[in-house]
Amino acid sequence: MMKFSFAATTFLGVVAVIGTVHADEPPACLTSTADLSVDIFTDKVEPLFSQGWNVTYHNTYKIANNLFDNTTYLLYQCGSTPPADVVDNGNFNAVLEIPLSNVGLSQTPHIGFMEQLELVDEIAAFLTDTDFISSPCFLDEIAAGNVLTLVEPSEGVDAPATGNTALSAGTVAFVASFTQVPFDNTVNIQEYSELTNVAVFEWVKFFSVFFNKEHTANQVVEAAESRFDCVAQNAGAVQADNMPVKPVVLWAYYSDFCGGWDVAECPNYYCEFANACGAEIISSTEGNTTVCGAPYMTTEELVELGKDADHWIYPSSNWDTASETFGEQLQNMKAVQDQQVFDYQASGENAWFEQRYAEYYNVLADFCAVVGTTQPLTGRSWFRNVFTEPVGSLPDCSPTQSANILDDVHICFLPTTGGAAAGGGSGSGGSSAKAIAVGTAALAAGLLSLIHVLLF
Ligand SMILES: *[C@@H]1O[C@H](CO)[C@@H](O)[C@H](O)[C@H]1NC(C)=O
Ligand SMILES: *[C@@H]1O[C@H](CO)[C@@H](O)[C@H](O)[C@H]1NC(C)=O
Ligand SMILES: *[C@@H]1O[C@H](CO)[C@@H](O)[C@H](O)[C@H]1NC(C)=O
């Protein structure tokens, strides 16, 4: 049968992660007769990558800590009472009955975490400008009037909409450590202080603790991590096999607010992308513009630093104004001359600050595609060529396709060495990754058949 022979030859080494079963079985609320010495939390999380949080489990309650700002939260299962001595001695920032429901959020990245836990319906209040939201399903919730929002967007975050003091008093809000919201109970989330993609995304586990969604959190973190590793292995093999010199990438954008160019500083999540893609990233801590208290580069400095870069990733949405203002100077840069400048708007202006956190393995595939060490089968969905491609958007909210990455079909080719990989993998090394670069369209068509076979 055609489909199977195709799979058995060209696709040796393919890793197809298809929709996985992911069901949490959270503990029920306790009754007054419950045995408090029984561990009811069968699913647990622990940080394998994050530096900034931990959680301990104590039969019927949990203690979750933000280790970056030393805030601590006691979470007790509904129907139970937390031990008085623990409450008294713990110096907790909040003592909360779980699972939480009807929570408030103040940061768009947290929408993505709630999406992965299938908890978008539990977001009852959104405390920042709704213009920054990307999630199509959450936007539908807002349009339907199901979410408390600020009365006037763009006016700051001083107060939630009027007439809802009862909600703000009873609701727990997840906030960034630097935000103040008028809620009685807040939980500080600090994923932005982590330095690697997997560590940032692993904060989804911290969220899960408040909702008894540990099972799902463990699954999504593991799925994303293995997908990332596969893309990285693949790109590394292509670079090692096919590129005598590493591609050089500039990561920089113009800050209108700070009046200068912000350039990559490693270590950081984007330096991790570059390394994983077998590329060299230009980084610098220098800069003569200090309007914002930190060094930003002048245009002269930027051009000097980045003029020979092969590719330029422009992590902002203001390329048009920057190129209008500085176009003449920027013309001295190789990446501009070669039309190799990419911003992050292939899925719209806001997805970068929301869905990116879970789909960081797809961002990696895009990054590798930009520098030439991978060719994505379905096209880039994060980095957009500012010269040749339009700003994109996410598909509408679908009742059948959730935003959970476990429902996303992910295909990755593991590099296989030796002569086993047929079709295109000729020459030394013979990795099947090469085959991807050779015949993407044909392979994509074949893959769709393969996926079809696997799914149905
Ligand atoms: C979690 O963090 C707290 C606060 O820093 C610390 O006292 C505790 O030992 C940590 N527990 C684990 C299991 O890492
Ligand atoms: C948190 O606690 C640790 C260990 O006691 C300390 O080193 C650190 O400075 C504290 N951080 C903050 C933000 O208070
Ligand atoms: C930046 O500042 C340094 C040190 O003050 C100076 O030597 C250099 O000429 C400046 N560069 C530009 C491009 O202004």
PDB file of N, CA and C in Angstrom, residues 290-341:
ATOM      1  N   THR A 290      20.649  56.281  26.625  1.00  0.00           N
ATOM      2  CA  THR A 290      20.310  55.793  27.965  1.00  0.00           C
ATOM      3  C   THR A 290      19.044  56.448  28.510  1.00  0.00           C
ATOM      4  N   VAL A 291      18.147  56.830  27.591  1.00  0.00           N
ATOM      5  CA  VAL A 291      16.900  57.472  28.010  1.00  0.00           C
ATOM      6  C   VAL A 291      16.175  56.619  29.055  1.00  0.00           C
ATOM      7  N   CYS A 292      16.199  55.305  28.857  1.00  0.00           N
ATOM      8  CA  CYS A 292      15.446  54.416  29.741  1.00  0.00           C
ATOM      9  C   CYS A 292      16.292  53.883  30.894  1.00  0.00           C
ATOM     10  N   GLY A 293      17.460  54.409  31.070  1.00  0.00           N
ATOM     11  CA  GLY A 293      18.289  53.953  32.173  1.00  0.00           C
ATOM     12  C   GLY A 293      19.123  52.737  31.831  1.00  0.00           C
ATOM     13  N   ALA A 294      18.796  52.093  30.727  1.00  0.00           N
ATOM     14  CA  ALA A 294      19.595  50.952  30.268  1.00  0.00           C
ATOM     15  C   ALA A 294      20.154  51.319  28.901  1.00  0.00           C
ATOM     16  N   PRO A 295      21.274  50.706  28.499  1.00  0.00           N
ATOM     17  CA  PRO A 295      21.859  51.097  27.216  1.00  0.00           C
ATOM     18  C   PRO A 295      21.043  50.634  26.002  1.00  0.00           C
ATOM     19  N   TYR A 296      20.724  51.560  25.157  1.00  0.00           N
ATOM     20  CA  TYR A 296      20.135  51.266  23.848  1.00  0.00           C
ATOM     21  C   TYR A 296      21.086  51.836  22.813  1.00  0.00           C
ATOM     22  N   MET A 297      21.118  51.211  21.620  1.00  0.00           N
ATOM     23  CA  MET A 297      22.083  51.667  20.624  1.00  0.00           C
ATOM     24  C   MET A 297      21.537  52.798  19.771  1.00  0.00           C
ATOM     25  N   THR A 298      22.447  53.637  19.338  1.00  0.00           N
ATOM     26  CA  THR A 298      22.095  54.583  18.293  1.00  0.00           C
ATOM     27  C   THR A 298      22.032  53.800  16.978  1.00  0.00           C
ATOM     28  N   THR A 299      21.462  54.417  15.942  1.00  0.00           N
ATOM     29  CA  THR A 299      21.366  53.714  14.666  1.00  0.00           C
ATOM     30  C   THR A 299      22.764  53.419  14.110  1.00  0.00           C
ATOM     31  N   GLU A 300      23.708  54.372  14.303  1.00  0.00           N
ATOM     32  CA  GLU A 300      25.085  54.132  13.847  1.00  0.00           C
ATOM     33  C   GLU A 300      25.653  52.878  14.515  1.00  0.00           C
ATOM     34  N   GLU A 301      25.452  52.811  15.825  1.00  0.00           N
ATOM     35  CA  GLU A 301      25.986  51.657  16.555  1.00  0.00           C
ATOM     36  C   GLU A 301      25.349  50.357  16.072  1.00  0.00           C
ATOM     37  N   LEU A 302      24.040  50.398  15.848  1.00  0.00           N
ATOM     38  CA  LEU A 302      23.353  49.189  15.387  1.00  0.00           C
ATOM     39  C   LEU A 302      23.906  48.719  14.047  1.00  0.00           C
ATOM     40  N   VAL A 303      24.035  49.669  13.124  1.00  0.00           N
ATOM     41  CA  VAL A 303      24.502  49.308  11.780  1.00  0.00           C
ATOM     42  C   VAL A 303      25.913  48.730  11.860  1.00  0.00           C
ATOM     43  N   GLU A 304      26.743  49.356  12.674  1.00  0.00           N
ATOM     44  CA  GLU A 304      28.104  48.870  12.838  1.00  0.00           C
ATOM     45  C   GLU A 304      28.108  47.437  13.381  1.00  0.00           C
ATOM     46  N   LEU A 305      27.275  47.214  14.367  1.00  0.00           N
ATOM     47  CA  LEU A 305      27.232  45.896  15.004  1.00  0.00           C
ATOM     48  C   LEU A 305      26.656  44.822  14.079  1.00  0.00           C
ATOM     49  N   GLY A 306      25.582  45.189  13.346  1.00  0.00           N
ATOM     50  CA  GLY A 306      24.811  44.149  12.670  1.00  0.00           C
ATOM     51  C   GLY A 306      24.899  44.144  11.166  1.00  0.00           C
ATOM     52  N   LYS A 307      25.797  44.936  10.591  1.00  0.00           N
ATOM     53  CA  LYS A 307      25.751  45.118   9.134  1.00  0.00           C
ATOM     54  C   LYS A 307      26.005  43.831   8.351  1.00  0.00           C
ATOM     55  N   ASP A 308      26.753  42.890   8.935  1.00  0.00           N
ATOM     56  CA  ASP A 308      27.083  41.672   8.191  1.00  0.00           C
ATOM     57  C   ASP A 308      26.161  40.494   8.513  1.00  0.00           C
ATOM     58  N   ALA A 309      25.189  40.699   9.388  1.00  0.00           N
ATOM     59  CA  ALA A 309      24.301  39.585   9.743  1.00  0.00           C
ATOM     60  C   ALA A 309      23.566  39.090   8.501  1.00  0.00           C
ATOM     61  N   ASP A 310      23.409  37.774   8.411  1.00  0.00           N
ATOM     62  CA  ASP A 310      22.694  37.190   7.272  1.00  0.00           C
ATOM     63  C   ASP A 310      21.191  37.393   7.393  1.00  0.00           C
ATOM     64  N   HIS A 311      20.700  37.333   8.619  1.00  0.00           N
ATOM     65  CA  HIS A 311      19.260  37.422   8.872  1.00  0.00           C
ATOM     66  C   HIS A 311      19.043  38.362  10.049  1.00  0.00           C
ATOM     67  N   TRP A 312      17.895  39.030  10.019  1.00  0.00           N
ATOM     68  CA  TRP A 312      17.594  39.967  11.111  1.00  0.00           C
ATOM     69  C   TRP A 312      16.201  39.656  11.623  1.00  0.00           C
ATOM     70  N   ILE A 313      16.125  39.293  12.880  1.00  0.00           N
ATOM     71  CA  ILE A 313      14.802  39.153  13.484  1.00  0.00           C
ATOM     72  C   ILE A 313      14.510  40.419  14.273  1.00  0.00           C
ATOM     73  N   TYR A 314      13.379  40.996  13.947  1.00  0.00           N
ATOM     74  CA  TYR A 314      12.980  42.299  14.475  1.00  0.00           C
ATOM     75  C   TYR A 314      11.790  42.061  15.416  1.00  0.00           C
ATOM     76  N   PRO A 315      12.055  41.865  16.721  1.00  0.00           N
ATOM     77  CA  PRO A 315      10.994  41.423  17.624  1.00  0.00           C
ATOM     78  C   PRO A 315      10.109  42.573  18.090  1.00  0.00           C
ATOM     79  N   SER A 316       9.380  43.141  17.154  1.00  0.00           N
ATOM     80  CA  SER A 316       8.445  44.207  17.486  1.00  0.00           C
ATOM     81  C   SER A 316       7.477  44.339  16.320  1.00  0.00           C
ATOM     82  N   SER A 317       6.532  45.261  16.443  1.00  0.00           N
ATOM     83  CA  SER A 317       5.541  45.425  15.380  1.00  0.00           C
ATOM     84  C   SER A 317       5.701  46.767  14.671  1.00  0.00           C
ATOM     85  N   ASN A 318       6.824  47.453  14.928  1.00  0.00           N
ATOM     86  CA  ASN A 318       6.965  48.809  14.369  1.00  0.00           C
ATOM     87  C   ASN A 318       8.041  48.908  13.295  1.00  0.00           C
ATOM     88  N   TRP A 319       8.250  47.821  12.562  1.00  0.00           N
ATOM     89  CA  TRP A 319       9.269  47.873  11.507  1.00  0.00           C
ATOM     90  C   TRP A 319       9.008  49.001  10.513  1.00  0.00           C
ATOM     91  N   ASP A 320       7.754  49.178  10.125  1.00  0.00           N
ATOM     92  CA  ASP A 320       7.452  50.167   9.088  1.00  0.00           C
ATOM     93  C   ASP A 320       7.922  51.564   9.482  1.00  0.00           C
ATOM     94  N   THR A 321       7.606  51.967  10.708  1.00  0.00           N
ATOM     95  CA  THR A 321       8.025  53.314  11.111  1.00  0.00           C
ATOM     96  C   THR A 321       9.536  53.381  11.266  1.00  0.00           C
ATOM     97  N   ALA A 322      10.132  52.334  11.809  1.00  0.00           N
ATOM     98  CA  ALA A 322      11.594  52.352  11.975  1.00  0.00           C
ATOM     99  C   ALA A 322      12.279  52.438  10.618  1.00  0.00           C
ATOM    100  N   SER A 323      11.763  51.694   9.638  1.00  0.00           N
ATOM    101  CA  SER A 323      12.447  51.712   8.345  1.00  0.00           C
ATOM    102  C   SER A 323      12.181  53.025   7.608  1.00  0.00           C
ATOM    103  N   GLU A 324      11.021  53.645   7.871  1.00  0.00           N
ATOM    104  CA  GLU A 324      10.794  54.973   7.283  1.00  0.00           C
ATOM    105  C   GLU A 324      11.766  55.985   7.867  1.00  0.00           C
ATOM    106  N   THR A 325      11.967  55.901   9.182  1.00  0.00           N
ATOM    107  CA  THR A 325      12.806  56.886   9.855  1.00  0.00           C
ATOM    108  C   THR A 325      14.290  56.687   9.558  1.00  0.00           C
ATOM    109  N   PHE A 326      14.733  55.428   9.559  1.00  0.00           N
ATOM    110  CA  PHE A 326      16.180  55.154   9.470  1.00  0.00           C
ATOM    111  C   PHE A 326      16.563  54.396   8.206  1.00  0.00           C
ATOM    112  N   GLY A 327      15.621  54.352   7.244  1.00  0.00           N
ATOM    113  CA  GLY A 327      15.805  53.481   6.084  1.00  0.00           C
ATOM    114  C   GLY A 327      17.143  53.628   5.397  1.00  0.00           C
ATOM    115  N   GLU A 328      17.607  54.876   5.238  1.00  0.00           N
ATOM    116  CA  GLU A 328      18.831  55.093   4.478  1.00  0.00           C
ATOM    117  C   GLU A 328      20.022  54.420   5.156  1.00  0.00           C
ATOM    118  N   GLN A 329      20.089  54.594   6.488  1.00  0.00           N
ATOM    119  CA  GLN A 329      21.202  53.965   7.215  1.00  0.00           C
ATOM    120  C   GLN A 329      21.071  52.440   7.221  1.00  0.00           C
ATOM    121  N   LEU A 330      19.819  51.981   7.362  1.00  0.00           N
ATOM    122  CA  LEU A 330      19.615  50.530   7.440  1.00  0.00           C
ATOM    123  C   LEU A 330      19.967  49.847   6.121  1.00  0.00           C
ATOM    124  N   GLN A 331      19.939  50.624   5.024  1.00  0.00           N
ATOM    125  CA  GLN A 331      20.298  50.049   3.724  1.00  0.00           C
ATOM    126  C   GLN A 331      21.738  49.534   3.688  1.00  0.00           C
ATOM    127  N   ASN A 332      22.531  49.953   4.663  1.00  0.00           N
ATOM    128  CA  ASN A 332      23.916  49.470   4.700  1.00  0.00           C
ATOM    129  C   ASN A 332      24.031  48.071   5.299  1.00  0.00           C
ATOM    130  N   MET A 333      22.898  47.507   5.685  1.00  0.00           N
ATOM    131  CA  MET A 333      22.966  46.202   6.341  1.00  0.00           C
ATOM    132  C   MET A 333      22.644  45.094   5.341  1.00  0.00           C
ATOM    133  N   LYS A 334      23.439  44.033   5.414  1.00  0.00           N
ATOM    134  CA  LYS A 334      23.284  42.916   4.485  1.00  0.00           C
ATOM    135  C   LYS A 334      21.870  42.335   4.547  1.00  0.00           C
ATOM    136  N   ALA A 335      21.351  42.142   5.760  1.00  0.00           N
ATOM    137  CA  ALA A 335      20.038  41.505   5.892  1.00  0.00           C
ATOM    138  C   ALA A 335      18.937  42.367   5.263  1.00  0.00           C
ATOM    139  N   VAL A 336      19.113  43.690   5.294  1.00  0.00           N
ATOM    140  CA  VAL A 336      18.122  44.577   4.675  1.00  0.00           C
ATOM    141  C   VAL A 336      18.261  44.501   3.158  1.00  0.00           C
ATOM    142  N   GLN A 337      19.495  44.556   2.684  1.00  0.00           N
ATOM    143  CA  GLN A 337      19.721  44.451   1.233  1.00  0.00           C
ATOM    144  C   GLN A 337      19.159  43.135   0.683  1.00  0.00           C
ATOM    145  N   ASP A 338      19.323  42.061   1.466  1.00  0.00           N
ATOM    146  CA  ASP A 338      18.871  40.742   1.016  1.00  0.00           C
ATOM    147  C   ASP A 338      17.402  40.467   1.362  1.00  0.00           C
ATOM    148  N   GLN A 339      16.721  41.449   1.908  1.00  0.00           N
ATOM    149  CA  GLN A 339      15.322  41.284   2.340  1.00  0.00           C
ATOM    150  C   GLN A 339      15.169  40.096   3.291  1.00  0.00           C
ATOM    151  N   GLN A 340      16.051  40.037   4.255  1.00  0.00           N
ATOM    152  CA  GLN A 340      16.019  38.960   5.250  1.00  0.00           C
ATOM    153  C   GLN A 340      15.686  39.534   6.630  1.00  0.00           C
ATOM    154  N   VAL A 341      14.624  40.332   6.684  1.00  0.00           N
ATOM    155  CA  VAL A 341      14.197  40.906   7.965  1.00  0.00           C
ATOM    156  C   VAL A 341      12.824  40.339   8.303  1.00  0.00           C
TER     157      VAL A 341
END
